[in-house]
Amino acid sequence: MLHSFTRNHNDLSTEAGFQFEFFCDCCGNGFKSTFIESSTYVKKKKTERFGGFSSMLGGLMGGNRLGDIGHSLERGSSIMGDRLNDQSPAWRREQEAAFDSAQEEVRPMFRKCPACNKWVCQDCWNDEDGLCTDCAPREASYVAQARSRAMQRNIDEAAETAVVWQGKIENRTTVCPRCGKPAGSGKFCNECGAPLGTNRCPNCGAEVALGLKFCGECGTPMQKTGKCPSCGFENEPGTKFCGQCGTKL
């Protein structure tokens, strides 16, 4: 059974050879070992090539004794190949030796933290404190992270109290004075095309759609004009004093 110096590792071995990858317990970065070719795989390929050559030579000789020998070699090679595909004991011994070699090759890339027993790469090791950066973060990095978190909190707090809109929330539907249907938000009715200008209420000053006889806010009749009874000047509806002679309207 294979035992690793770090629990985070992956076996990349195939029938043709052996390779392993070891990962940092903190950041997850991996380091691959050098590929080692399997000697049992090489022997198998040589045996298969020799068996195939002998079989072909035996067929050319017309099925004599040499052909029988070639057939036997080919059959033996096939059996050996099946056994290697099932990871033979010889292949397993090679794998264990290659795994030990891979660990010795990659181990210098890692440090074991005495506090948490994690195996970490050099990037996750704090040389000053002799611990991994999870147990002892580097001062400069930790200060930068703390400043960033504080900045985010300050921005969130300022955003909570910021006034970004001061309008009045209203939900009004303009009704066309001609067809009586919702007219939309344009200058003309979406249904009949009638103009959608507005008058101003002479009492409260609210905007009232053209054609309406009463103000929707205070109920004041909209037929009231600003004509001065003294001089006859046409003032704006809602004007309290005549703009021509000053007479109270």
PDB file of C-alpha atoms in Angstrom:
ATOM      1  CA  MET A   1       0.000   0.000   0.000  1.00  0.00           C
ATOM      2  CA  LEU A   2       1.205   3.493  -0.854  1.00  0.00           C
ATOM      3  CA  HIS A   3       1.701   5.955   2.000  1.00  0.00           C
ATOM      4  CA  SER A   4       2.314   9.640   1.325  1.00  0.00           C
ATOM      5  CA  PHE A   5       3.991  12.264   3.485  1.00  0.00           C
ATOM      6  CA  THR A   6       0.954  14.447   2.643  1.00  0.00           C
ATOM      7  CA  ARG A   7      -2.622  13.204   2.487  1.00  0.00           C
ATOM      8  CA  ASN A   8      -3.288  15.344  -0.598  1.00  0.00           C
ATOM      9  CA  HIS A   9      -1.812  13.451  -3.514  1.00  0.00           C
ATOM     10  CA  ASN A  10      -2.917  11.902  -6.783  1.00  0.00           C
ATOM     11  CA  ASP A  11      -1.592   8.810  -8.570  1.00  0.00           C
ATOM     12  CA  LEU A  12      -1.110   9.529 -12.293  1.00  0.00           C
ATOM     13  CA  SER A  13       0.515   6.160 -13.025  1.00  0.00           C
ATOM     14  CA  THR A  14      -0.396   4.043 -16.045  1.00  0.00           C
ATOM     15  CA  GLU A  15       0.700   0.634 -17.247  1.00  0.00           C
ATOM     16  CA  ALA A  16       3.547   2.321 -19.121  1.00  0.00           C
ATOM     17  CA  GLY A  17       5.013   4.141 -16.116  1.00  0.00           C
ATOM     18  CA  PHE A  18       4.630   5.992 -12.862  1.00  0.00           C
ATOM     19  CA  GLN A  19       4.030   9.625 -11.928  1.00  0.00           C
ATOM     20  CA  PHE A  20       2.501  11.264  -8.878  1.00  0.00           C
ATOM     21  CA  GLU A  21       1.213  14.708  -7.944  1.00  0.00           C
ATOM     22  CA  PHE A  22       1.330  16.183  -4.427  1.00  0.00           C
ATOM     23  CA  PHE A  23      -0.791  19.137  -3.302  1.00  0.00           C
ATOM     24  CA  CYS A  24      -0.397  21.900  -0.717  1.00  0.00           C
ATOM     25  CA  ASP A  25      -2.868  21.600   2.179  1.00  0.00           C
ATOM     26  CA  CYS A  26      -3.406  25.396   2.189  1.00  0.00           C
ATOM     27  CA  CYS A  27      -3.608  26.681  -1.373  1.00  0.00           C
ATOM     28  CA  GLY A  28      -4.007  23.398  -3.273  1.00  0.00           C
ATOM     29  CA  ASN A  29      -1.112  24.012  -5.678  1.00  0.00           C
ATOM     30  CA  GLY A  30       0.388  20.758  -6.970  1.00  0.00           C
ATOM     31  CA  PHE A  31       3.845  19.461  -7.831  1.00  0.00           C
ATOM     32  CA  LYS A  32       4.329  16.522 -10.216  1.00  0.00           C
ATOM     33  CA  SER A  33       7.144  14.031  -9.884  1.00  0.00           C
ATOM     34  CA  THR A  34       9.324  12.937 -12.800  1.00  0.00           C
ATOM     35  CA  PHE A  35       7.807  10.206 -14.965  1.00  0.00           C
ATOM     36  CA  ILE A  36       9.421   6.774 -14.465  1.00  0.00           C
ATOM     37  CA  GLU A  37       8.974   4.156 -17.168  1.00  0.00           C
ATOM     38  CA  SER A  38       7.817   0.696 -16.084  1.00  0.00           C
ATOM     39  CA  SER A  39      10.342  -2.072 -16.809  1.00  0.00           C
ATOM     40  CA  THR A  40       7.566  -4.702 -16.808  1.00  0.00           C
ATOM     41  CA  TYR A  41       5.795  -2.714 -19.508  1.00  0.00           C
ATOM     42  CA  VAL A  42       8.973  -2.586 -21.603  1.00  0.00           C
ATOM     43  CA  LYS A  43       9.486  -6.355 -21.228  1.00  0.00           C
ATOM     44  CA  LYS A  44       5.881  -6.995 -22.156  1.00  0.00           C
ATOM     45  CA  LYS A  45       6.174  -5.001 -25.364  1.00  0.00           C
ATOM     46  CA  LYS A  46       9.369  -6.804 -26.327  1.00  0.00           C
ATOM     47  CA  THR A  47       7.728 -10.176 -25.685  1.00  0.00           C
ATOM     48  CA  GLU A  48       4.667  -9.219 -27.725  1.00  0.00           C
ATOM     49  CA  ARG A  49       6.809  -8.077 -30.659  1.00  0.00           C
ATOM     50  CA  PHE A  50       8.916 -11.279 -30.535  1.00  0.00           C
ATOM     51  CA  GLY A  51       5.821 -13.503 -30.290  1.00  0.00           C
ATOM     52  CA  GLY A  52       4.194 -11.766 -33.256  1.00  0.00           C
ATOM     53  CA  PHE A  53       7.360 -12.112 -35.344  1.00  0.00           C
ATOM     54  CA  SER A  54       7.638 -15.817 -34.507  1.00  0.00           C
ATOM     55  CA  SER A  55       4.013 -16.434 -35.423  1.00  0.00           C
ATOM     56  CA  MET A  56       4.422 -14.697 -38.753  1.00  0.00           C
ATOM     57  CA  LEU A  57       7.624 -16.664 -39.478  1.00  0.00           C
ATOM     58  CA  GLY A  58       5.905 -19.926 -38.569  1.00  0.00           C
ATOM     59  CA  GLY A  59       3.098 -19.210 -41.004  1.00  0.00           C
ATOM     60  CA  LEU A  60       5.589 -18.582 -43.789  1.00  0.00           C
ATOM     61  CA  MET A  61       7.305 -21.921 -43.048  1.00  0.00           C
ATOM     62  CA  GLY A  62       4.083 -23.804 -43.691  1.00  0.00           C
ATOM     63  CA  GLY A  63       3.085 -24.788 -40.166  1.00  0.00           C
ATOM     64  CA  ASN A  64       6.242 -26.740 -39.196  1.00  0.00           C
ATOM     65  CA  ARG A  65       7.783 -27.048 -35.731  1.00  0.00           C
ATOM     66  CA  LEU A  66       9.071 -23.461 -35.813  1.00  0.00           C
ATOM     67  CA  GLY A  67       5.539 -22.237 -36.445  1.00  0.00           C
ATOM     68  CA  ASP A  68       4.289 -24.186 -33.439  1.00  0.00           C
ATOM     69  CA  ILE A  69       6.962 -22.559 -31.268  1.00  0.00           C
ATOM     70  CA  GLY A  70       5.979 -19.105 -32.526  1.00  0.00           C
ATOM     71  CA  HIS A  71       2.317 -19.806 -31.755  1.00  0.00           C
ATOM     72  CA  SER A  72       3.211 -20.854 -28.234  1.00  0.00           C
ATOM     73  CA  LEU A  73       5.285 -17.709 -27.668  1.00  0.00           C
ATOM     74  CA  GLU A  74       2.470 -15.518 -28.959  1.00  0.00           C
ATOM     75  CA  ARG A  75      -0.038 -17.213 -26.662  1.00  0.00           C
ATOM     76  CA  GLY A  76       2.274 -16.836 -23.701  1.00  0.00           C
ATOM     77  CA  SER A  77       2.748 -13.154 -24.494  1.00  0.00           C
ATOM     78  CA  SER A  78      -1.022 -12.645 -24.568  1.00  0.00           C
ATOM     79  CA  ILE A  79      -1.416 -14.243 -21.148  1.00  0.00           C
ATOM     80  CA  MET A  80       1.382 -12.075 -19.759  1.00  0.00           C
ATOM     81  CA  GLY A  81      -0.215  -8.972 -21.188  1.00  0.00           C
ATOM     82  CA  ASP A  82      -3.543  -9.778 -19.500  1.00  0.00           C
ATOM     83  CA  ARG A  83      -1.760 -10.292 -16.199  1.00  0.00           C
ATOM     84  CA  LEU A  84       0.020  -6.921 -16.469  1.00  0.00           C
ATOM     85  CA  ASN A  85      -3.238  -5.155 -17.263  1.00  0.00           C
ATOM     86  CA  ASP A  86      -4.495  -6.403 -13.904  1.00  0.00           C
ATOM     87  CA  GLN A  87      -1.483  -4.825 -12.197  1.00  0.00           C
ATOM     88  CA  SER A  88       0.813  -7.743 -11.617  1.00  0.00           C
ATOM     89  CA  PRO A  89       2.915  -8.082  -8.424  1.00  0.00           C
ATOM     90  CA  ALA A  90       5.974  -6.990 -10.373  1.00  0.00           C
ATOM     91  CA  TRP A  91       4.202  -3.843 -11.539  1.00  0.00           C
ATOM     92  CA  ARG A  92       3.021  -3.113  -7.991  1.00  0.00           C
ATOM     93  CA  ARG A  93       6.548  -3.425  -6.624  1.00  0.00           C
ATOM     94  CA  GLU A  94       7.700  -0.971  -9.255  1.00  0.00           C
ATOM     95  CA  GLN A  95       4.880   1.397  -8.331  1.00  0.00           C
ATOM     96  CA  GLU A  96       5.812   1.392  -4.642  1.00  0.00           C
ATOM     97  CA  ALA A  97       9.459   2.058  -5.442  1.00  0.00           C
ATOM     98  CA  ALA A  98       8.509   4.845  -7.858  1.00  0.00           C
ATOM     99  CA  PHE A  99       6.202   6.362  -5.228  1.00  0.00           C
ATOM    100  CA  ASP A 100       8.988   6.436  -2.634  1.00  0.00           C
ATOM    101  CA  SER A 101      11.264   8.076  -5.194  1.00  0.00           C
ATOM    102  CA  ALA A 102       8.574  10.631  -6.085  1.00  0.00           C
ATOM    103  CA  GLN A 103       8.103  11.587  -2.431  1.00  0.00           C
ATOM    104  CA  GLU A 104      11.823  12.155  -1.952  1.00  0.00           C
ATOM    105  CA  GLU A 105      11.866  14.284  -5.096  1.00  0.00           C
ATOM    106  CA  VAL A 106       8.906  16.487  -4.151  1.00  0.00           C
ATOM    107  CA  ARG A 107       9.287  16.648  -0.345  1.00  0.00           C
ATOM    108  CA  PRO A 108      11.752  19.623  -0.429  1.00  0.00           C
ATOM    109  CA  MET A 109       8.957  21.696  -2.010  1.00  0.00           C
ATOM    110  CA  PHE A 110       6.857  21.334   1.174  1.00  0.00           C
ATOM    111  CA  ARG A 111       7.096  22.273   4.860  1.00  0.00           C
ATOM    112  CA  LYS A 112       5.144  20.689   7.710  1.00  0.00           C
ATOM    113  CA  CYS A 113       3.479  23.147  10.069  1.00  0.00           C
ATOM    114  CA  PRO A 114       4.103  22.126  13.719  1.00  0.00           C
ATOM    115  CA  ALA A 115       0.867  23.802  14.825  1.00  0.00           C
ATOM    116  CA  CYS A 116      -1.698  22.206  12.507  1.00  0.00           C
ATOM    117  CA  ASN A 117       0.429  19.396  10.933  1.00  0.00           C
ATOM    118  CA  LYS A 118      -0.416  20.559   7.414  1.00  0.00           C
ATOM    119  CA  TRP A 119       2.095  20.082   4.583  1.00  0.00           C
ATOM    120  CA  VAL A 120       2.282  23.380   2.750  1.00  0.00           C
ATOM    121  CA  CYS A 121       4.236  24.811  -0.177  1.00  0.00           C
ATOM    122  CA  GLN A 122       6.762  27.627   0.135  1.00  0.00           C
ATOM    123  CA  ASP A 123       4.147  30.223  -0.805  1.00  0.00           C
ATOM    124  CA  CYS A 124       2.057  29.230   2.216  1.00  0.00           C
ATOM    125  CA  TRP A 125       4.957  29.141   4.699  1.00  0.00           C
ATOM    126  CA  ASN A 126       5.810  31.998   7.090  1.00  0.00           C
ATOM    127  CA  ASP A 127       9.578  31.858   7.572  1.00  0.00           C
ATOM    128  CA  GLU A 128       9.572  34.462  10.352  1.00  0.00           C
ATOM    129  CA  ASP A 129       7.221  32.521  12.620  1.00  0.00           C
ATOM    130  CA  GLY A 130       8.017  28.999  11.403  1.00  0.00           C
ATOM    131  CA  LEU A 131       4.333  28.241  10.781  1.00  0.00           C
ATOM    132  CA  CYS A 132       1.982  28.018   7.821  1.00  0.00           C
ATOM    133  CA  THR A 133       0.199  31.187   6.777  1.00  0.00           C
ATOM    134  CA  ASP A 134      -3.124  29.800   8.045  1.00  0.00           C
ATOM    135  CA  CYS A 135      -1.720  29.642  11.574  1.00  0.00           C
ATOM    136  CA  ALA A 136       0.514  32.733  11.283  1.00  0.00           C
ATOM    137  CA  PRO A 137      -0.471  35.077   8.444  1.00  0.00           C
ATOM    138  CA  ARG A 138       2.273  37.331   7.139  1.00  0.00           C
ATOM    139  CA  GLU A 139       2.001  40.764   8.778  1.00  0.00           C
ATOM    140  CA  ALA A 140       2.004  42.803   5.569  1.00  0.00           C
ATOM    141  CA  SER A 141      -0.606  40.610   3.917  1.00  0.00           C
ATOM    142  CA  TYR A 142      -2.815  40.554   7.006  1.00  0.00           C
ATOM    143  CA  VAL A 143      -2.642  44.356   7.395  1.00  0.00           C
ATOM    144  CA  ALA A 144      -3.560  44.807   3.725  1.00  0.00           C
ATOM    145  CA  GLN A 145      -6.519  42.438   4.087  1.00  0.00           C
ATOM    146  CA  ALA A 146      -7.682  44.202   7.276  1.00  0.00           C
ATOM    147  CA  ARG A 147      -7.503  47.597   5.543  1.00  0.00           C
ATOM    148  CA  SER A 148      -9.491  46.238   2.620  1.00  0.00           C
ATOM    149  CA  ARG A 149     -12.184  44.818   4.916  1.00  0.00           C
ATOM    150  CA  ALA A 150     -12.371  48.099   6.848  1.00  0.00           C
ATOM    151  CA  MET A 151     -12.711  50.059   3.596  1.00  0.00           C
ATOM    152  CA  GLN A 152     -15.557  47.809   2.464  1.00  0.00           C
ATOM    153  CA  ARG A 153     -17.348  48.276   5.798  1.00  0.00           C
ATOM    154  CA  ASN A 154     -16.946  52.058   5.590  1.00  0.00           C
ATOM    155  CA  ILE A 155     -18.320  52.106   2.046  1.00  0.00           C
ATOM    156  CA  ASP A 156     -21.305  49.949   3.055  1.00  0.00           C
ATOM    157  CA  GLU A 157     -22.044  52.149   6.076  1.00  0.00           C
ATOM    158  CA  ALA A 158     -21.838  55.330   3.973  1.00  0.00           C
ATOM    159  CA  ALA A 159     -24.077  53.805   1.321  1.00  0.00           C
ATOM    160  CA  GLU A 160     -26.720  52.959   3.935  1.00  0.00           C
ATOM    161  CA  THR A 161     -27.046  56.624   4.951  1.00  0.00           C
ATOM    162  CA  ALA A 162     -26.548  58.184   1.510  1.00  0.00           C
ATOM    163  CA  VAL A 163     -29.559  59.897  -0.115  1.00  0.00           C
ATOM    164  CA  VAL A 164     -29.442  59.020  -3.788  1.00  0.00           C
ATOM    165  CA  TRP A 165     -32.988  60.079  -4.781  1.00  0.00           C
ATOM    166  CA  GLN A 166     -35.308  62.755  -3.399  1.00  0.00           C
ATOM    167  CA  GLY A 167     -38.274  62.507  -5.726  1.00  0.00           C
ATOM    168  CA  LYS A 168     -41.849  61.896  -4.693  1.00  0.00           C
ATOM    169  CA  ILE A 169     -43.064  58.341  -5.104  1.00  0.00           C
ATOM    170  CA  GLU A 170     -46.326  58.426  -7.013  1.00  0.00           C
ATOM    171  CA  ASN A 171     -48.305  55.990  -9.056  1.00  0.00           C
ATOM    172  CA  ARG A 172     -50.685  57.848 -11.336  1.00  0.00           C
ATOM    173  CA  THR A 173     -52.368  56.745 -14.533  1.00  0.00           C
ATOM    174  CA  THR A 174     -53.212  59.409 -17.095  1.00  0.00           C
ATOM    175  CA  VAL A 175     -56.674  58.895 -18.545  1.00  0.00           C
ATOM    176  CA  CYS A 176     -57.393  60.243 -21.991  1.00  0.00           C
ATOM    177  CA  PRO A 177     -60.088  62.992 -21.814  1.00  0.00           C
ATOM    178  CA  ARG A 178     -61.447  61.927 -25.207  1.00  0.00           C
ATOM    179  CA  CYS A 179     -61.663  58.093 -25.063  1.00  0.00           C
ATOM    180  CA  GLY A 180     -61.393  57.570 -21.304  1.00  0.00           C
ATOM    181  CA  LYS A 181     -58.724  54.851 -21.572  1.00  0.00           C
ATOM    182  CA  PRO A 182     -55.223  54.820 -20.016  1.00  0.00           C
ATOM    183  CA  ALA A 183     -53.243  57.092 -22.301  1.00  0.00           C
ATOM    184  CA  GLY A 184     -49.643  56.203 -21.411  1.00  0.00           C
ATOM    185  CA  SER A 185     -46.799  58.583 -20.573  1.00  0.00           C
ATOM    186  CA  GLY A 186     -46.405  60.351 -23.940  1.00  0.00           C
ATOM    187  CA  LYS A 187     -47.817  63.652 -25.188  1.00  0.00           C
ATOM    188  CA  PHE A 188     -50.604  61.897 -27.089  1.00  0.00           C
ATOM    189  CA  CYS A 189     -53.045  59.142 -26.136  1.00  0.00           C
ATOM    190  CA  ASN A 190     -51.879  55.636 -27.060  1.00  0.00           C
ATOM    191  CA  GLU A 191     -55.431  54.664 -27.969  1.00  0.00           C
ATOM    192  CA  CYS A 192     -56.932  57.579 -29.923  1.00  0.00           C
ATOM    193  CA  GLY A 193     -54.076  60.034 -30.396  1.00  0.00           C
ATOM    194  CA  ALA A 194     -55.676  62.904 -28.513  1.00  0.00           C
ATOM    195  CA  PRO A 195     -53.227  65.484 -27.081  1.00  0.00           C
ATOM    196  CA  LEU A 196     -52.435  64.911 -23.406  1.00  0.00           C
ATOM    197  CA  GLY A 197     -51.504  68.422 -22.228  1.00  0.00           C
ATOM    198  CA  THR A 198     -52.421  69.449 -18.698  1.00  0.00           C
ATOM    199  CA  ASN A 199     -54.044  72.419 -16.965  1.00  0.00           C
ATOM    200  CA  ARG A 200     -53.104  73.670 -13.522  1.00  0.00           C
ATOM    201  CA  CYS A 201     -55.786  73.680 -10.821  1.00  0.00           C
ATOM    202  CA  PRO A 202     -56.673  77.285  -9.885  1.00  0.00           C
ATOM    203  CA  ASN A 203     -57.052  76.270  -6.255  1.00  0.00           C
ATOM    204  CA  CYS A 204     -54.244  73.832  -5.333  1.00  0.00           C
ATOM    205  CA  GLY A 205     -51.979  74.124  -8.376  1.00  0.00           C
ATOM    206  CA  ALA A 206     -52.062  70.393  -9.207  1.00  0.00           C
ATOM    207  CA  GLU A 207     -51.692  69.351 -12.844  1.00  0.00           C
ATOM    208  CA  VAL A 208     -54.995  68.226 -14.338  1.00  0.00           C
ATOM    209  CA  ALA A 209     -55.390  66.519 -17.704  1.00  0.00           C
ATOM    210  CA  LEU A 210     -57.064  68.453 -20.502  1.00  0.00           C
ATOM    211  CA  GLY A 211     -60.792  67.854 -20.693  1.00  0.00           C
ATOM    212  CA  LEU A 212     -61.307  67.074 -17.006  1.00  0.00           C
ATOM    213  CA  LYS A 213     -63.930  69.289 -15.376  1.00  0.00           C
ATOM    214  CA  PHE A 214     -62.711  68.964 -11.809  1.00  0.00           C
ATOM    215  CA  CYS A 215     -59.323  68.786 -10.124  1.00  0.00           C
ATOM    216  CA  GLY A 216     -58.438  65.290  -8.989  1.00  0.00           C
ATOM    217  CA  GLU A 217     -56.629  66.622  -5.903  1.00  0.00           C
ATOM    218  CA  CYS A 218     -59.097  69.155  -4.392  1.00  0.00           C
ATOM    219  CA  GLY A 219     -62.257  68.915  -6.526  1.00  0.00           C
ATOM    220  CA  THR A 220     -62.153  72.523  -7.697  1.00  0.00           C
ATOM    221  CA  PRO A 221     -64.011  73.116 -10.996  1.00  0.00           C
ATOM    222  CA  MET A 222     -61.573  73.514 -13.872  1.00  0.00           C
ATOM    223  CA  GLN A 223     -63.879  75.809 -15.900  1.00  0.00           C
ATOM    224  CA  LYS A 224     -62.891  78.816 -13.785  1.00  0.00           C
ATOM    225  CA  THR A 225     -60.917  81.322 -15.850  1.00  0.00           C
ATOM    226  CA  GLY A 226     -58.512  84.105 -14.884  1.00  0.00           C
ATOM    227  CA  LYS A 227     -60.379  86.876 -16.703  1.00  0.00           C
ATOM    228  CA  CYS A 228     -60.207  90.123 -14.776  1.00  0.00           C
ATOM    229  CA  PRO A 229     -63.692  91.514 -13.974  1.00  0.00           C
ATOM    230  CA  SER A 230     -62.285  95.019 -13.967  1.00  0.00           C
ATOM    231  CA  CYS A 231     -60.208  95.328 -17.136  1.00  0.00           C
ATOM    232  CA  GLY A 232     -61.059  92.040 -18.899  1.00  0.00           C
ATOM    233  CA  PHE A 233     -57.442  90.856 -19.054  1.00  0.00           C
ATOM    234  CA  GLU A 234     -57.093  87.070 -19.454  1.00  0.00           C
ATOM    235  CA  ASN A 235     -54.911  85.919 -16.574  1.00  0.00           C
ATOM    236  CA  GLU A 236     -53.559  82.419 -16.017  1.00  0.00           C
ATOM    237  CA  PRO A 237     -56.119  80.250 -14.253  1.00  0.00           C
ATOM    238  CA  GLY A 238     -55.360  80.227 -10.527  1.00  0.00           C
ATOM    239  CA  THR A 239     -53.899  83.751 -10.497  1.00  0.00           C
ATOM    240  CA  LYS A 240     -55.034  85.635  -7.395  1.00  0.00           C
ATOM    241  CA  PHE A 241     -54.529  89.174  -8.703  1.00  0.00           C
ATOM    242  CA  CYS A 242     -54.862  90.585 -12.219  1.00  0.00           C
ATOM    243  CA  GLY A 243     -51.536  91.038 -13.911  1.00  0.00           C
ATOM    244  CA  GLN A 244     -52.821  94.085 -15.814  1.00  0.00           C
ATOM    245  CA  CYS A 245     -54.587  96.215 -13.191  1.00  0.00           C
ATOM    246  CA  GLY A 246     -53.979  94.403  -9.888  1.00  0.00           C
ATOM    247  CA  THR A 247     -57.629  93.690  -9.199  1.00  0.00           C
ATOM    248  CA  LYS A 248     -58.166  90.734  -6.876  1.00  0.00           C
ATOM    249  CA  LEU A 249     -59.577  87.815  -8.813  1.00  0.00           C
TER     250      LEU A 249
END
